[in-house]
Tab-separated table of C-alpha atoms in Angstrom:
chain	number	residue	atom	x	y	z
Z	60	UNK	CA	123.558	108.754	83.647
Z	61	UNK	CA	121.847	111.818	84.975
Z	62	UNK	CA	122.712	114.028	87.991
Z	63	UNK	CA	120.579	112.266	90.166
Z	64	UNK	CA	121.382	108.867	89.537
Z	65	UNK	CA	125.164	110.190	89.906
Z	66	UNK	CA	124.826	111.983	92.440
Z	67	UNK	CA	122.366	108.872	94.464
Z	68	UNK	CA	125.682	106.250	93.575
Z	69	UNK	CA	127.750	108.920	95.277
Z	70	UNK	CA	125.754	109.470	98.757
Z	71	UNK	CA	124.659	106.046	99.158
Z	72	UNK	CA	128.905	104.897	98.653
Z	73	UNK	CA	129.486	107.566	100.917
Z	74	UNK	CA	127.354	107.072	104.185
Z	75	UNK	CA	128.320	103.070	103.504
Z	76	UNK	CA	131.486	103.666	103.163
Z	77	UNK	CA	131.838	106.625	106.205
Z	78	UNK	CA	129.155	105.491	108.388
Z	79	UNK	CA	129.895	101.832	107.945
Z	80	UNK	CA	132.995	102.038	109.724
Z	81	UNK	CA	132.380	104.422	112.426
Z	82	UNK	CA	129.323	102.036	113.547
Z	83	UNK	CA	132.062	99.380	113.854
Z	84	UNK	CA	134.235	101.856	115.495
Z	85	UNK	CA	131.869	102.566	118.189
Z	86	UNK	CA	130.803	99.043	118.702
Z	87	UNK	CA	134.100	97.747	119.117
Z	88	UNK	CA	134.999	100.963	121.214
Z	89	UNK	CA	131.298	100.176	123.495
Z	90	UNK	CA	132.209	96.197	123.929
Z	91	UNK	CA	135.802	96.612	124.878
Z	92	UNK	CA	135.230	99.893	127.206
Z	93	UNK	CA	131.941	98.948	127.963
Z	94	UNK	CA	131.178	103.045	127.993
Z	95	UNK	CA	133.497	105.015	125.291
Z	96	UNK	CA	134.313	108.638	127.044
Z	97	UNK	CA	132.571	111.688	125.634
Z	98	UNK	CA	135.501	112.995	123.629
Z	99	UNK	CA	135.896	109.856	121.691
Z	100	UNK	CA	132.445	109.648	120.839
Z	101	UNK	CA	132.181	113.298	119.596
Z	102	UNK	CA	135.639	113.165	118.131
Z	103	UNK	CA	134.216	110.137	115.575
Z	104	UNK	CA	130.964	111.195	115.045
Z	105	UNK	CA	132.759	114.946	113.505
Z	106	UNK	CA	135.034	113.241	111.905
Z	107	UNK	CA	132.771	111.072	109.874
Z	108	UNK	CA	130.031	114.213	109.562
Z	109	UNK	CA	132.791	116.250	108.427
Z	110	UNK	CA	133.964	113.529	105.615
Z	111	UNK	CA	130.403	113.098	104.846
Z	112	UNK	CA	130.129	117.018	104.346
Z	113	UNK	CA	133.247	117.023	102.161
Z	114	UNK	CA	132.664	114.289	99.898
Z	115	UNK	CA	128.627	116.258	99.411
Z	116	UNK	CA	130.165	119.083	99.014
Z	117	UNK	CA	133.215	118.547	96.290
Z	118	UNK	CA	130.607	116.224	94.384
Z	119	UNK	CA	128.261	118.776	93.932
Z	120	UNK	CA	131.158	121.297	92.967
Z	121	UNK	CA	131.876	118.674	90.547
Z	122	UNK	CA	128.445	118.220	88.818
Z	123	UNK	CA	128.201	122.179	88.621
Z	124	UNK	CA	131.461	122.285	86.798
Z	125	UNK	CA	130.167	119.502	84.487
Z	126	UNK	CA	126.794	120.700	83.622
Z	127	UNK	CA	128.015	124.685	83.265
Z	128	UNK	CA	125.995	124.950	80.592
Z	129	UNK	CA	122.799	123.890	82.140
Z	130	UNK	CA	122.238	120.587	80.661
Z	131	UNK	CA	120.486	117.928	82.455
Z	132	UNK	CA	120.326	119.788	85.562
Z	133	UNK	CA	116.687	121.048	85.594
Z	134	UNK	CA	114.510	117.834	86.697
Z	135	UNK	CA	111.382	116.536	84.728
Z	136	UNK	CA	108.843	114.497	85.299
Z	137	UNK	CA	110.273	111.141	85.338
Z	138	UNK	CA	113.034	112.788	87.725
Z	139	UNK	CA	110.055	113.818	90.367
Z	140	UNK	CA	108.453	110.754	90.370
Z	141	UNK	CA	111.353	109.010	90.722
Z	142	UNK	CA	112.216	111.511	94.013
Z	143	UNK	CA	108.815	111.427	95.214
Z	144	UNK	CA	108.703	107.224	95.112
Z	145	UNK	CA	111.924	106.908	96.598
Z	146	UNK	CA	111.477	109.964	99.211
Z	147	UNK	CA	108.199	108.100	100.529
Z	148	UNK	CA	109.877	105.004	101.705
Z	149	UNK	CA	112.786	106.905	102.822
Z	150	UNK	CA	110.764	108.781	105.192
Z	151	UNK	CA	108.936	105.949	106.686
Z	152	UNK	CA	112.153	104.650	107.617
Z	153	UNK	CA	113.412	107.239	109.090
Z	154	UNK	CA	110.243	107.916	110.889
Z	155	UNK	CA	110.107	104.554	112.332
Z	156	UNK	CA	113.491	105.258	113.437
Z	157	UNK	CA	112.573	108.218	115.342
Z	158	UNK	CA	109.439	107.117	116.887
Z	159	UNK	CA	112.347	104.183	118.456
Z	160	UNK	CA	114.717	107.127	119.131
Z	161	UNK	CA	112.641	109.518	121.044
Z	162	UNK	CA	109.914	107.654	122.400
Z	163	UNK	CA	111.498	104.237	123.243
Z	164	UNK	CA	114.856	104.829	123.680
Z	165	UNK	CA	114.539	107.405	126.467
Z	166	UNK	CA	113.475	104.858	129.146
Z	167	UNK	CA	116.635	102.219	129.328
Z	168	UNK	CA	119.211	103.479	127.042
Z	169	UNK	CA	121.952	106.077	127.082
Z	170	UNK	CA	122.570	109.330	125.675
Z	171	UNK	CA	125.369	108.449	123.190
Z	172	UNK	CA	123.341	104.916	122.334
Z	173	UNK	CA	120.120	107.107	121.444
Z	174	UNK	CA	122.564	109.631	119.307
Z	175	UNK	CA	124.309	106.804	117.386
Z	176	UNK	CA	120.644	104.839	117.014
Z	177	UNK	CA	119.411	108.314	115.450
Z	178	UNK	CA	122.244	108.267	113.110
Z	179	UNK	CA	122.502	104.722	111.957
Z	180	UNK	CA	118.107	105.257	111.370
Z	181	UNK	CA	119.329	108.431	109.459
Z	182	UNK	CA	121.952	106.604	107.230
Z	183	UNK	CA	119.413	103.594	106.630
Z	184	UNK	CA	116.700	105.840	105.136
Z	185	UNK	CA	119.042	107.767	103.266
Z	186	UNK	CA	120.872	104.394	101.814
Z	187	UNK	CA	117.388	103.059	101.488
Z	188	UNK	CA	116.593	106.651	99.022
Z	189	UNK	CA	119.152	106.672	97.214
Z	190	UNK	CA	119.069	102.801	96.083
Z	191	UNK	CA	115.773	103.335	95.160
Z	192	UNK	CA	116.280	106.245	93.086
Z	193	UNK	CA	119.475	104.538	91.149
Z	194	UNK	CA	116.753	101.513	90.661
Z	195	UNK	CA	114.203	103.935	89.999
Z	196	UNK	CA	116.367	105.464	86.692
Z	197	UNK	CA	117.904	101.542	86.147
Z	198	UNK	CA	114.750	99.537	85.744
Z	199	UNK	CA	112.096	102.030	85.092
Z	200	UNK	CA	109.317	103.414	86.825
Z	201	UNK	CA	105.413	103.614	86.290
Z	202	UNK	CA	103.000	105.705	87.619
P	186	UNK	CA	93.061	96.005	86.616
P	187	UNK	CA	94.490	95.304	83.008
P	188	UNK	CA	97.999	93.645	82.623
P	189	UNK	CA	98.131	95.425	78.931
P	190	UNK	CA	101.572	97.316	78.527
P	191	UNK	CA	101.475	100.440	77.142
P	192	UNK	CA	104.009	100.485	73.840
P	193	UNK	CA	105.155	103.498	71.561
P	194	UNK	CA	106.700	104.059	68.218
P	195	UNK	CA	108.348	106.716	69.377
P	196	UNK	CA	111.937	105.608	68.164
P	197	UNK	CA	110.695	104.840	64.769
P	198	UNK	CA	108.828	108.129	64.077
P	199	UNK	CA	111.930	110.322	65.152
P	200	UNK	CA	113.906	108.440	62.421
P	201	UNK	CA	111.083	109.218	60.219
P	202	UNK	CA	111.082	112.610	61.303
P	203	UNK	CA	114.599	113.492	59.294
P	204	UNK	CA	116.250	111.218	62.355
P	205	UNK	CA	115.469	113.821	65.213
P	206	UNK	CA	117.321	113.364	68.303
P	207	UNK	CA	116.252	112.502	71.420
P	208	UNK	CA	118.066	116.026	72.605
P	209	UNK	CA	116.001	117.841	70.365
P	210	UNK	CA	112.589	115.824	70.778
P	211	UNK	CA	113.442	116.298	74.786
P	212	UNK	CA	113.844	120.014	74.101
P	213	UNK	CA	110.634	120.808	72.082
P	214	UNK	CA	108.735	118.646	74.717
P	215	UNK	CA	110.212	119.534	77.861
P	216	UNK	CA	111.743	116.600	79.736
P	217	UNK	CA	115.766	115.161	79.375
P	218	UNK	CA	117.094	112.902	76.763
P	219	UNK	CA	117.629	110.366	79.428
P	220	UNK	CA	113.688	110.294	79.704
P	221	UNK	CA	112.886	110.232	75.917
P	222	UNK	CA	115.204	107.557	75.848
P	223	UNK	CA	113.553	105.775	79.077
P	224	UNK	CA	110.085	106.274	77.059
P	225	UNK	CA	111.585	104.548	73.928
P	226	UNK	CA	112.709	101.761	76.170
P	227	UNK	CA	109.196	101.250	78.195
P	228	UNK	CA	110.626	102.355	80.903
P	229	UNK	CA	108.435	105.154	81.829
P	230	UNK	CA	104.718	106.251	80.906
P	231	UNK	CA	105.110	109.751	80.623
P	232	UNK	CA	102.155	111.655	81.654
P	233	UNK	CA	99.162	112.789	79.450
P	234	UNK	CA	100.032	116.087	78.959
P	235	UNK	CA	103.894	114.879	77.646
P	236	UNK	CA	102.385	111.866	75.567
P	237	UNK	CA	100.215	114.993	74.051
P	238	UNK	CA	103.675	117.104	73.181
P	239	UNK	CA	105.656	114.341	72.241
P	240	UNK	CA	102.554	113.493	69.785
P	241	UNK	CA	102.725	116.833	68.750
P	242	UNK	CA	106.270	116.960	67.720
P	243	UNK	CA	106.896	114.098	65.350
P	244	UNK	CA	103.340	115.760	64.207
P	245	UNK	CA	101.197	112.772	64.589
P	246	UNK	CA	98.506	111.670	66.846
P	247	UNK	CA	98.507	110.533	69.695
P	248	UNK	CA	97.274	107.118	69.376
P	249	UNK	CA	99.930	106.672	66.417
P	250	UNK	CA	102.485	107.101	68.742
P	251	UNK	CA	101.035	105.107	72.057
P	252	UNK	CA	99.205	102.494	71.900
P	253	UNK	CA	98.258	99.424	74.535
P	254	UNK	CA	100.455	95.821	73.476
């Protein structure tokens, strides 16, 4: 498996796994309290960003460690593509996402409910890239 | 547009050529085992410029090593 696959199983598992709950969190938190206070909010959102930006940042610690020598770690041709397909859809996501975040959003919602929608569109396109680049290395790609 | 798949004897012509490795073949030609080994499986159509070096290196032509199925 090369770094990118690796490292794609990794991120994807991680925003599921980090993300997944704190979007529960905060919908539970919203329908019981109807409006969760500030401090809670921010308090959940760091802690997941900060998990998120530990689990990135011991993984690629990791793969450096593993590929000292400086195998595998350049990417090809087949690793571009692969990016570049998978990068594409990613950012249409995520730019639909936006276009709902900043200009929809604004006129009936609230300022945590446009943060957490900017998130969760955030997570989705990077979920979305990173399944597509493990399928990308799984089942082949053409140009 | 053609349904033809595009098929190589890649495999077979590294065994003939005193059983190089896909590490070394990737080497000479530039790209990662896991992507000589993706070409062997059909997996990926390298470009023309790789088919070209890969050709090179197991010293044959190019349409001896790619051909349409």
């Amino acid at each position: 498996m090369v770094r990118n696959e690796q490292f794609s199983w990794i991120w994807a598992s991680t925003l599921i796994a980090v993300l997944g709950p704190y979007f529960v969190f905060v919908s539970v938190v919203r329908a019981a309290e109807n409006e969760p206070t500030f401090i809670l909010q921010i308090t959940a959102l760091a802690a997941a960003l900060i998990l998120m930006g530990i689990v990135a940042g011991l993984s690629t610690l990791i793969f450096r460690l593993r590929h000292r020598d400086g195998t595998d770690t350049q990417p090809d041709e087949r690793d571009r593509l692969i990016e570049l397909r998978s990068s594409k859809t990613s950012y249409y996501i995520l730019i639909t996402g936006m276009i709902i975040v900043g200009c929809v959003m604004p006129f009936d919602a609230s300022g945590w409910e446009i943060v957490n929608t900017a998130v969760f569109a955030i997570a989705v396109a990077e979920v979305t890239g990173c399944l597509l680049t493990v399928r990308g290395y799984r089942r082949g790609i053409r140009v | 547009m053609s349904e033809r798949q595009l098929s190589n004897t890649v495999r077979k012509l590294r065994f003939l050529a005193d059983e190089m490795t896909q590490e070394s073949l990737g080497v000479e030609v530039g790209v990662t085992r896991q992507t000589i080994a993706a070409i062997e499986q059909g997996k990926y159509s390298p470009t023309l410029e790789t088919a070209f070096r890969i050709a090179d290196a197991l010293g044959k032509d190019l349409t001896d090593v790619f051909s349409w199925s």
